[in-house]
mmCIF file of C-alpha atoms in Angstrom:
data_model
loop_
_atom_site.group_PDB
_atom_site.id
_atom_site.type_symbol
_atom_site.label_atom_id
_atom_site.label_comp_id
_atom_site.label_asym_id
_atom_site.label_seq_id
_atom_site.Cartn_x
_atom_site.Cartn_y
_atom_site.Cartn_z
ATOM 1 C CA MET A 1129 -1.363 -22.993 3.826
ATOM 2 C CA ALA A 1130 2.576 -22.657 2.691
ATOM 3 C CA GLN A 1131 2.906 -19.093 4.023
ATOM 4 C CA LEU A 1132 5.583 -17.056 2.228
ATOM 5 C CA ASN A 1133 6.715 -13.421 2.508
ATOM 6 C CA LYS A 1134 5.002 -11.251 -0.025
ATOM 7 C CA GLU A 1135 7.676 -8.721 0.342
ATOM 8 C CA ASN A 1136 9.706 -11.090 -1.841
ATOM 9 C CA LEU A 1137 6.958 -11.726 -4.285
ATOM 10 C CA ASN A 1138 6.684 -15.419 -3.129
ATOM 11 C CA LEU A 1139 3.634 -17.271 -3.348
ATOM 12 C CA SER A 1140 1.173 -19.292 -0.941
ATOM 13 C CA PHE A 1141 -1.344 -21.914 -1.579
ATOM 14 C CA TYR A 1142 -4.639 -22.720 -0.228
ATOM 15 C CA ARG A 1143 -7.780 -24.572 -1.313
ATOM 16 C CA ASP A 1144 -11.239 -23.331 -0.503
ATOM 17 C CA ASN A 1145 -13.270 -26.723 -0.599
ATOM 18 C CA ALA A 1146 -16.531 -24.766 0.006
ATOM 19 C CA VAL A 1147 -16.477 -23.517 -3.508
ATOM 20 C CA ASN A 1148 -14.202 -26.026 -5.145
ATOM 21 C CA LEU A 1149 -11.852 -23.262 -5.907
ATOM 22 C CA THR A 1150 -7.843 -23.710 -6.066
ATOM 23 C CA SER A 1151 -6.160 -20.508 -5.526
ATOM 24 C CA TYR A 1152 -2.490 -19.368 -5.699
ATOM 25 C CA SER A 1153 -1.580 -16.094 -3.659
ATOM 26 C CA TYR A 1154 1.012 -13.776 -2.778
ATOM 27 C CA THR A 1155 0.478 -12.890 1.121
ATOM 28 C CA SER A 1156 1.858 -10.632 3.705
ATOM 29 C CA SER A 1157 -1.053 -10.856 5.818
ATOM 30 C CA PRO A 1158 -4.444 -12.677 5.676
ATOM 31 C CA THR A 1159 -5.952 -9.427 4.041
ATOM 32 C CA MET A 1160 -3.345 -9.406 1.470
ATOM 33 C CA ALA A 1161 -4.138 -12.533 -0.477
ATOM 34 C CA VAL A 1162 -3.702 -12.469 -4.322
ATOM 35 C CA GLN A 1163 -5.660 -15.282 -5.704
ATOM 36 C CA VAL A 1164 -5.388 -17.367 -8.834
ATOM 37 C CA ALA A 1165 -8.824 -17.142 -10.601
ATOM 38 C CA TYR A 1166 -9.651 -20.472 -11.778
ATOM 39 C CA ASP A 1167 -12.191 -23.153 -10.600
ATOM 40 C CA SER A 1168 -11.661 -26.809 -11.330
ATOM 41 C CA ILE A 1169 -15.247 -27.148 -12.680
ATOM 42 C CA VAL A 1170 -14.759 -28.349 -16.393
ATOM 43 C CA LYS A 1171 -16.901 -25.670 -17.861
ATOM 44 C CA LEU A 1172 -14.373 -22.918 -16.521
ATOM 45 C CA MET A 1173 -11.629 -24.858 -17.702
ATOM 46 C CA ASP A 1174 -12.976 -24.976 -21.332
ATOM 47 C CA LEU A 1175 -13.202 -21.129 -21.098
ATOM 48 C CA TRP A 1176 -9.274 -20.869 -20.668
ATOM 49 C CA GLU A 1177 -8.434 -23.857 -23.056
ATOM 50 C CA TYR A 1178 -7.724 -23.120 -26.706
ATOM 51 C CA LYS A 1179 -6.129 -25.705 -29.124
ATOM 52 C CA ASN A 1180 -2.830 -26.946 -27.516
ATOM 53 C CA MET A 1181 -2.905 -24.595 -24.424
ATOM 54 C CA ARG A 1182 -4.598 -23.932 -21.090
ATOM 55 C CA ILE A 1183 -3.974 -20.976 -19.229
ATOM 56 C CA TYR A 1184 -4.527 -20.450 -15.301
ATOM 57 C CA PRO A 1185 -4.510 -16.715 -14.526
ATOM 58 C CA ILE A 1186 -2.863 -15.243 -11.443
ATOM 59 C CA VAL A 1187 -4.844 -12.260 -10.159
ATOM 60 C CA GLY A 1188 -4.695 -9.713 -7.284
ATOM 61 C CA ASN A 1189 -7.261 -8.502 -4.872
ATOM 62 C CA GLU A 1190 -8.376 -4.898 -4.381
ATOM 63 C CA VAL A 1191 -5.914 -4.169 -1.416
ATOM 64 C CA TYR A 1192 -2.878 -5.323 -3.422
ATOM 65 C CA SER A 1193 -3.990 -3.393 -6.476
ATOM 66 C CA GLU A 1194 -3.951 -0.200 -4.392
ATOM 67 C CA GLU A 1195 -0.506 -1.206 -2.968
ATOM 68 C CA SER A 1196 0.702 -1.835 -6.441
ATOM 69 C CA LYS A 1197 -0.222 1.402 -7.966
ATOM 70 C CA VAL A 1198 2.911 3.221 -6.763
ATOM 71 C CA LYS A 1199 5.044 0.712 -8.650
ATOM 72 C CA ASN A 1200 3.948 1.493 -12.017
ATOM 73 C CA ASN A 1201 7.037 3.714 -13.069
ATOM 74 C CA TYR A 1202 8.728 1.116 -15.373
ATOM 75 C CA VAL A 1203 8.901 1.179 -19.251
ATOM 76 C CA SER A 1204 9.392 -1.876 -21.302
ATOM 77 C CA LEU A 1205 12.535 -2.541 -23.492
ATOM 78 C CA LYS A 1206 10.153 -2.250 -26.485
ATOM 79 C CA GLU A 1207 8.846 1.009 -25.643
ATOM 80 C CA ALA A 1208 12.349 2.458 -24.692
ATOM 81 C CA LEU A 1209 13.619 1.379 -28.207
ATOM 82 C CA GLU A 1210 10.581 2.835 -29.918
ATOM 83 C CA LYS A 1211 11.247 6.192 -27.945
ATOM 84 C CA GLN A 1212 14.963 5.932 -28.537
ATOM 85 C CA THR A 1213 15.519 6.369 -24.749
ATOM 86 C CA ILE A 1214 17.752 3.329 -24.616
ATOM 87 C CA GLU A 1215 20.967 2.509 -26.424
ATOM 88 C CA VAL A 1216 21.860 -1.057 -27.128
ATOM 89 C CA ARG A 1217 25.310 -1.476 -28.692
ATOM 90 C CA GLU A 1218 27.976 -4.367 -29.354
ATOM 91 C CA LEU A 1219 30.452 -4.242 -26.684
ATOM 92 C CA SER A 1220 33.039 -3.041 -29.403
ATOM 93 C CA THR A 1221 33.545 -2.493 -32.879
ATOM 94 C CA GLY A 1222 34.806 -6.140 -33.164
ATOM 95 C CA GLY A 1223 31.865 -7.315 -31.253
ATOM 96 C CA THR A 1224 31.434 -10.123 -28.695
ATOM 97 C CA VAL A 1225 28.905 -12.868 -29.258
ATOM 98 C CA ASN A 1226 27.508 -13.188 -25.798
ATOM 99 C CA THR A 1227 27.792 -9.637 -24.302
ATOM 100 C CA LEU A 1228 26.201 -6.290 -25.311
ATOM 101 C CA LYS A 1229 26.139 -3.059 -23.487
ATOM 102 C CA LEU A 1230 23.138 -0.888 -22.718
ATOM 103 C CA SER A 1231 22.568 2.766 -21.681
ATOM 104 C CA ASN A 1232 19.615 4.473 -20.340
ATOM 105 C CA LEU A 1233 19.082 7.791 -22.160
ATOM 106 C CA GLY A 1234 15.853 8.639 -20.586
ATOM 107 C CA LYS A 1235 14.366 9.631 -17.346
ATOM 108 C CA ASP A 1236 12.177 6.382 -16.877
ATOM 109 C CA THR A 1237 13.670 3.175 -15.494
ATOM 110 C CA ILE A 1238 13.619 0.352 -18.073
ATOM 111 C CA TYR A 1239 12.600 -3.263 -17.270
ATOM 112 C CA ILE A 1240 14.264 -5.799 -19.394
ATOM 113 C CA MET A 1241 13.109 -9.373 -19.433
ATOM 114 C CA ALA A 1242 15.226 -12.486 -20.066
ATOM 115 C CA GLY A 1243 14.347 -13.764 -23.444
ATOM 116 C CA GLU A 1244 13.601 -10.551 -25.246
ATOM 117 C CA VAL A 1245 15.070 -10.356 -28.566
ATOM 118 C CA VAL A 1246 16.752 -7.174 -30.046
ATOM 119 C CA LEU A 1247 17.584 -6.923 -33.723
ATOM 120 C CA GLY A 1248 20.700 -5.342 -35.311
ATOM 121 C CA GLY A 1249 24.333 -4.836 -34.524
ATOM 122 C CA LYS A 1250 26.303 -7.834 -36.040
ATOM 123 C CA GLN A 1251 23.470 -10.389 -35.327
ATOM 124 C CA ASP A 1252 20.383 -10.397 -33.606
ATOM 125 C CA ARG A 1253 20.559 -11.405 -29.725
ATOM 126 C CA ALA A 1254 18.074 -12.598 -27.029
ATOM 127 C CA ILE A 1255 18.682 -11.021 -23.676
ATOM 128 C CA GLY A 1256 20.073 -13.738 -21.179
ATOM 129 C CA GLN A 1257 19.237 -12.053 -17.823
ATOM 130 C CA GLU A 1258 16.485 -9.938 -16.184
ATOM 131 C CA LEU A 1259 17.570 -6.321 -15.130
ATOM 132 C CA ILE A 1260 16.403 -2.862 -14.228
ATOM 133 C CA LEU A 1261 18.373 -0.054 -15.937
ATOM 134 C CA PRO A 1262 17.789 3.168 -14.083
ATOM 135 C CA PRO A 1263 18.125 6.625 -15.576
ATOM 136 C CA GLY A 1264 21.717 7.496 -16.395
ATOM 137 C CA ALA A 1265 22.917 3.969 -16.409
ATOM 138 C CA LYS A 1266 25.690 3.771 -19.075
ATOM 139 C CA ASP A 1267 27.498 0.943 -20.863
ATOM 140 C CA VAL A 1268 25.966 -1.788 -18.638
ATOM 141 C CA GLN A 1269 27.132 -5.024 -19.792
ATOM 142 C CA VAL A 1270 24.454 -7.655 -20.160
ATOM 143 C CA LYS A 1271 24.629 -11.462 -21.138
ATOM 144 C CA VAL A 1272 23.083 -12.216 -24.396
ATOM 145 C CA PHE A 1273 22.752 -15.127 -26.883
ATOM 146 C CA CYS A 1274 22.947 -15.023 -30.661
ATOM 147 C CA VAL A 1275 19.664 -16.059 -32.437
ATOM 148 C CA GLU A 1276 20.998 -15.359 -35.906
ATOM 149 C CA HIS A 1277 23.645 -17.985 -36.448
ATOM 150 C CA HIS A 1278 24.728 -17.317 -39.853
ATOM 151 C CA ARG A 1279 25.451 -13.261 -39.728
ATOM 152 C CA TRP A 1280 28.386 -11.553 -38.300
ATOM 153 C CA SER A 1281 28.434 -8.362 -40.027
ATOM 154 C CA GLN A 1282 27.169 -4.829 -39.239
ATOM 155 C CA GLY A 1283 23.807 -3.724 -40.777
ATOM 156 C CA SER A 1284 22.873 -0.122 -41.642
ATOM 157 C CA ASP A 1285 22.940 0.720 -37.946
ATOM 158 C CA GLY A 1286 26.390 -0.216 -37.408
ATOM 159 C CA THR A 1287 26.851 -1.833 -33.934
ATOM 160 C CA LYS A 1288 23.447 -0.358 -32.691
ATOM 161 C CA PHE A 1289 20.435 -2.495 -32.109
ATOM 162 C CA ASN A 1290 17.264 -0.399 -32.856
ATOM 163 C CA GLY A 1291 14.766 -3.444 -33.825
ATOM 164 C CA TYR A 1292 12.789 -5.381 -31.439
ATOM 165 C CA TYR A 1293 11.190 -8.922 -32.071
ATOM 166 C CA GLY A 1294 9.525 -9.787 -28.716
ATOM 167 C CA ILE A 1295 10.264 -12.766 -26.461
ATOM 168 C CA ALA A 1296 11.850 -15.755 -28.257
ATOM 169 C CA GLY A 1297 9.696 -18.867 -28.546
ATOM 170 C CA ASN A 1298 9.634 -20.582 -25.112
ATOM 171 C CA GLN A 1299 11.489 -23.695 -26.373
ATOM 172 C CA VAL A 1300 14.490 -21.181 -27.352
ATOM 173 C CA ARG A 1301 13.762 -19.153 -24.238
ATOM 174 C CA LYS A 1302 14.552 -22.106 -22.074
ATOM 175 C CA LYS A 1303 17.913 -22.604 -23.609
ATOM 176 C CA VAL A 1304 18.554 -18.844 -23.163
ATOM 177 C CA VAL A 1305 17.362 -18.544 -19.556
ATOM 178 C CA VAL A 1306 17.790 -21.937 -18.059
ATOM 179 C CA ASP A 1307 20.364 -23.830 -19.806
ATOM 180 C CA LYS A 1308 22.579 -20.730 -20.961
ATOM 181 C CA ASN A 1309 23.898 -22.821 -23.811
ATOM 182 C CA GLN A 1310 24.736 -21.076 -27.227
ATOM 183 C CA SER A 1311 24.843 -24.174 -29.168
ATOM 184 C CA GLN A 1312 21.430 -25.310 -27.814
ATOM 185 C CA VAL A 1313 19.994 -21.910 -28.749
ATOM 186 C CA TRP A 1314 21.037 -22.226 -32.122
ATOM 187 C CA ALA A 1315 19.754 -25.719 -32.302
ATOM 188 C CA LYS A 1316 16.442 -24.723 -31.140
ATOM 189 C CA VAL A 1317 16.214 -21.770 -33.504
ATOM 190 C CA ASP A 1318 16.920 -24.424 -36.357
ATOM 191 C CA GLU A 1319 14.323 -26.616 -35.009
ATOM 192 C CA ALA A 1320 11.676 -23.957 -34.802
ATOM 193 C CA HIS A 1321 12.298 -22.823 -38.540
ATOM 194 C CA GLY A 1322 11.857 -26.439 -39.524
ATOM 195 C CA LYS A 1323 8.736 -26.940 -37.789
ATOM 196 C CA ALA A 1324 7.528 -23.566 -39.190
ATOM 197 C CA GLY A 1325 8.622 -24.658 -42.669
ATOM 198 C CA VAL A 1326 10.632 -21.491 -43.387
ATOM 199 C CA SER A 1327 14.152 -20.971 -44.383
ATOM 200 C CA SER A 1328 16.450 -18.006 -43.253
ATOM 201 C CA SER A 1329 19.697 -17.126 -45.012
ATOM 202 C CA THR A 1330 21.087 -15.890 -41.859
ATOM 203 C CA SER A 1331 19.142 -18.374 -39.649
ATOM 204 C CA SER A 1332 17.351 -15.393 -37.534
ATOM 205 C CA PHE A 1333 14.727 -16.545 -35.012
ATOM 206 C CA LYS A 1334 12.550 -13.642 -36.358
ATOM 207 C CA ASP A 1335 12.383 -15.379 -39.847
ATOM 208 C CA ILE A 1336 9.827 -17.670 -38.261
ATOM 209 C CA LYS A 1337 7.233 -15.055 -39.014
ATOM 210 C CA LYS A 1338 7.729 -15.626 -42.685
ATOM 211 C CA SER A 1339 5.482 -18.756 -42.303
ATOM 212 C CA GLU A 1340 1.804 -17.955 -43.300
ATOM 213 C CA ASP A 1341 0.537 -21.127 -41.239
ATOM 214 C CA TYR A 1342 2.519 -19.985 -38.098
ATOM 215 C CA MET A 1343 1.243 -16.386 -38.135
ATOM 216 C CA LYS A 1344 -2.317 -17.590 -38.913
ATOM 217 C CA THR A 1345 -2.255 -19.858 -35.916
ATOM 218 C CA MET A 1346 -0.560 -17.490 -33.675
ATOM 219 C CA GLY A 1347 -3.315 -14.998 -34.538
ATOM 220 C CA ASP A 1348 -5.935 -17.427 -33.567
ATOM 221 C CA TYR A 1349 -4.182 -18.088 -30.259
ATOM 222 C CA LYS A 1350 -3.876 -14.278 -29.574
ATOM 223 C CA GLU A 1351 -7.542 -13.580 -30.885
ATOM 224 C CA TYR A 1352 -8.803 -16.136 -28.241
ATOM 225 C CA TYR A 1353 -6.664 -15.330 -25.300
ATOM 226 C CA LEU A 1354 -5.763 -11.670 -25.252
ATOM 227 C CA PRO A 1355 -9.109 -10.238 -24.803
ATOM 228 C CA LYS A 1356 -9.836 -12.459 -21.979
ATOM 229 C CA LEU A 1357 -6.568 -11.846 -20.278
ATOM 230 C CA LYS A 1358 -6.776 -8.155 -20.874
ATOM 231 C CA ALA A 1359 -10.163 -8.102 -19.204
ATOM 232 C CA VAL A 1360 -8.957 -9.818 -15.898
ATOM 233 C CA GLU A 1361 -8.437 -7.072 -13.264
ATOM 234 C CA ASN A 1362 -5.421 -7.222 -11.285
ATOM 235 C CA LEU A 1363 -3.836 -9.839 -13.505
ATOM 236 C CA LEU A 1364 -0.209 -10.626 -12.219
ATOM 237 C CA GLY A 1365 0.915 -13.847 -14.159
ATOM 238 C CA PHE A 1366 -0.491 -17.314 -15.091
ATOM 239 C CA VAL A 1367 0.408 -20.977 -15.458
ATOM 240 C CA ILE A 1368 0.426 -22.518 -18.827
ATOM 241 C CA VAL A 1369 0.010 -26.011 -19.561
ATOM 242 C CA SER A 1370 0.023 -28.101 -23.018
ATOM 243 C CA GLY A 1371 -0.393 -31.721 -23.635
ATOM 244 C CA ASP A 1372 0.638 -33.838 -20.469
ATOM 245 C CA LYS A 1373 3.063 -31.037 -19.205
ATOM 246 C CA ILE A 1374 3.122 -27.719 -17.341
ATOM 247 C CA MET A 1375 5.272 -25.361 -19.676
ATOM 248 C CA GLY A 1376 5.833 -22.795 -16.913
ATOM 249 C CA LEU A 1377 4.751 -20.040 -14.553
ATOM 250 C CA GLU A 1378 4.995 -16.182 -14.844
ATOM 251 C CA ALA A 1379 4.546 -14.112 -11.647
ATOM 252 C CA PHE A 1380 5.021 -10.195 -11.509
ATOM 253 C CA ALA A 1381 4.892 -7.901 -8.600
ATOM 254 C CA THR A 1382 2.157 -5.406 -10.522
ATOM 255 C CA GLU A 1383 -0.371 -5.665 -13.120
ATOM 256 C CA HIS A 1384 1.465 -3.027 -14.805
ATOM 257 C CA LEU A 1385 4.392 -5.318 -15.294
ATOM 258 C CA MET A 1386 2.501 -8.218 -16.110
ATOM 259 C CA LYS A 1387 0.316 -6.494 -18.816
ATOM 260 C CA GLN A 1388 3.643 -4.675 -20.281
ATOM 261 C CA GLN A 1389 4.590 -8.230 -21.106
ATOM 262 C CA LEU A 1390 1.534 -10.115 -21.610
ATOM 263 C CA ASP A 1391 1.406 -9.999 -25.509
ATOM 264 C CA LYS A 1392 5.051 -11.074 -25.897
ATOM 265 C CA LEU A 1393 4.680 -13.795 -23.277
ATOM 266 C CA LEU A 1394 1.688 -15.227 -24.956
ATOM 267 C CA GLU A 1395 3.440 -15.414 -28.308
ATOM 268 C CA SER A 1396 6.389 -17.173 -26.598
ATOM 269 C CA TYR A 1397 4.349 -19.810 -24.904
ATOM 270 C CA ALA A 1398 1.947 -20.151 -27.867
ATOM 271 C CA THR A 1399 4.941 -20.771 -30.250
ATOM 272 C CA GLU A 1400 6.086 -23.813 -27.903
ATOM 273 C CA ALA A 1401 2.341 -24.977 -27.797
ATOM 274 C CA MET A 1402 2.005 -25.115 -31.565
ATOM 275 C CA GLN A 1403 5.415 -26.645 -32.355
ATOM 276 C CA GLU A 1404 5.828 -28.902 -29.428
ATOM 277 C CA GLY A 1405 2.506 -29.317 -27.548
ATOM 278 C CA ALA A 1406 -0.615 -31.383 -27.857
ATOM 279 C CA LYS A 1407 -4.135 -31.643 -26.731
ATOM 280 C CA VAL A 1408 -4.214 -30.689 -22.983
ATOM 281 C CA THR A 1409 -4.326 -33.873 -20.741
ATOM 282 C CA VAL A 1410 -2.828 -32.099 -17.685
ATOM 283 C CA THR A 1411 -5.313 -32.340 -14.764
ATOM 284 C CA THR A 1412 -6.194 -29.849 -12.096
ATOM 285 C CA GLU A 1413 -4.778 -32.122 -9.602
ATOM 286 C CA GLN A 1414 -1.296 -32.237 -11.485
ATOM 287 C CA VAL A 1415 -1.271 -28.517 -11.486
ATOM 288 C CA ASP A 1416 -2.164 -28.397 -7.799
ATOM 289 C CA ALA A 1417 0.661 -30.550 -7.004
ATOM 290 C CA TYR A 1418 3.171 -28.540 -9.155
ATOM 291 C CA MET A 1419 2.124 -25.337 -7.497
ATOM 292 C CA LYS A 1420 2.555 -26.850 -4.009
ATOM 293 C CA GLN A 1421 6.261 -27.645 -5.050
ATOM 294 C CA VAL A 1422 6.774 -24.214 -6.575
ATOM 295 C CA LEU A 1423 5.213 -22.435 -3.486
ATOM 296 C CA ASP A 1424 6.888 -24.364 -0.909
ATOM 297 C CA GLU A 1425 9.302 -21.501 0.799
ATOM 298 C CA THR A 1426 11.854 -24.329 1.262
ATOM 299 C CA LYS A 1427 12.054 -25.229 -2.188
ATOM 300 C CA GLN A 1428 11.014 -22.208 -4.298
ATOM 301 C CA GLU A 1429 14.658 -20.762 -4.626
ATOM 302 C CA GLU A 1430 15.931 -24.217 -5.687
ATOM 303 C CA ILE A 1431 13.107 -24.482 -8.234
ATOM 304 C CA ILE A 1432 13.996 -21.080 -9.751
ATOM 305 C CA GLU A 1433 17.716 -21.728 -9.868
ATOM 306 C CA LYS A 1434 17.214 -25.103 -11.628
ATOM 307 C CA GLY A 1435 14.591 -23.926 -14.195
ATOM 308 C CA GLY A 1436 13.817 -20.324 -14.276
ATOM 309 C CA SER A 1437 14.770 -16.621 -13.449
ATOM 310 C CA GLU A 1438 13.792 -13.995 -11.060
ATOM 311 C CA LEU A 1439 14.393 -10.329 -10.727
ATOM 312 C CA LYS A 1440 15.061 -8.672 -7.419
ATOM 313 C CA LEU A 1441 15.105 -4.851 -6.685
ATOM 314 C CA ASN A 1442 15.989 -3.779 -3.157
ATOM 315 C CA ASN A 1443 15.660 -7.436 -2.002
ATOM 316 C CA LYS A 1444 11.963 -7.541 -3.433
ATOM 317 C CA LYS A 1445 11.001 -9.752 -6.441
ATOM 318 C CA LEU A 1446 9.642 -8.141 -9.215
ATOM 319 C CA HIS A 1447 9.308 -11.075 -11.495
ATOM 320 C CA ILE A 1448 9.438 -14.981 -11.053
ATOM 321 C CA SER A 1449 9.629 -17.331 -14.204
ATOM 322 C CA VAL A 1450 9.717 -20.945 -13.918
ATOM 323 C CA LEU A 1451 10.290 -22.727 -17.118
ATOM 324 C CA GLU A 1452 9.648 -26.465 -17.425
ATOM 325 C CA ASN A 1453 11.370 -28.774 -19.843
#
């Protein structure tokens, strides 16, 4: 077993040959294992495979669940915008493409995930970093990327952002989170529109939802996966594959954080699977090999640095995201 420190939300790996079960776990002691609930038996694989995508859920045991209950004091960016407890604004009246400022007007701590898209201001933006915004935080500058290339003018809300899209399609999100390249973000937005068969006068990523085919297929993915994932107790994350590749891994410190982001993350990954994926040919052995790399304590930070993001609070990880190109 590659043993890592659960305090930092790292993962360990082991195989139980007796039940043919491959498990991935967060561990601080032998009694604190958080196991991935999947079996290499084909029948079970079929349960978590639909169209171009297969999901490997990561779940926590009862001990971990009890410990994590005290950490449920975060609200999502979506909820904060709906309740108007966060203010998202352009940096100035003139605006700066790759920077916005955030203020927490409420009493709850707000968790903001890299890749989330806010609507308004002078152009829609995707958040470029993960952060925690505590109560009272004011004018915190955050890195962002434009996902609306052909607009640079204030809407009815002036320099404020009051709208919320969700998480950008995973192929766009990778350019935001990993490559951090504005030109590549715009190119991927245009590519996503082209594959969805939609046109957008301002090239806003949100206009992908103008496609009836896209919305129908996305609805099918969500109808299949969401009930299954929501029914998983102590869900902490997942590994998702499509075609012959692993698309990525998401792992959260608590079920509360995971299920806050579940719907949005599923849409993000499903968008990539729909537009760039294929029938799953990835084998369990390939996923095992991948996980051994990700979970090796000597390699994990390097892997995240090259292709993902993480959020730490008081030197403890709240979220790990590994995005594969």
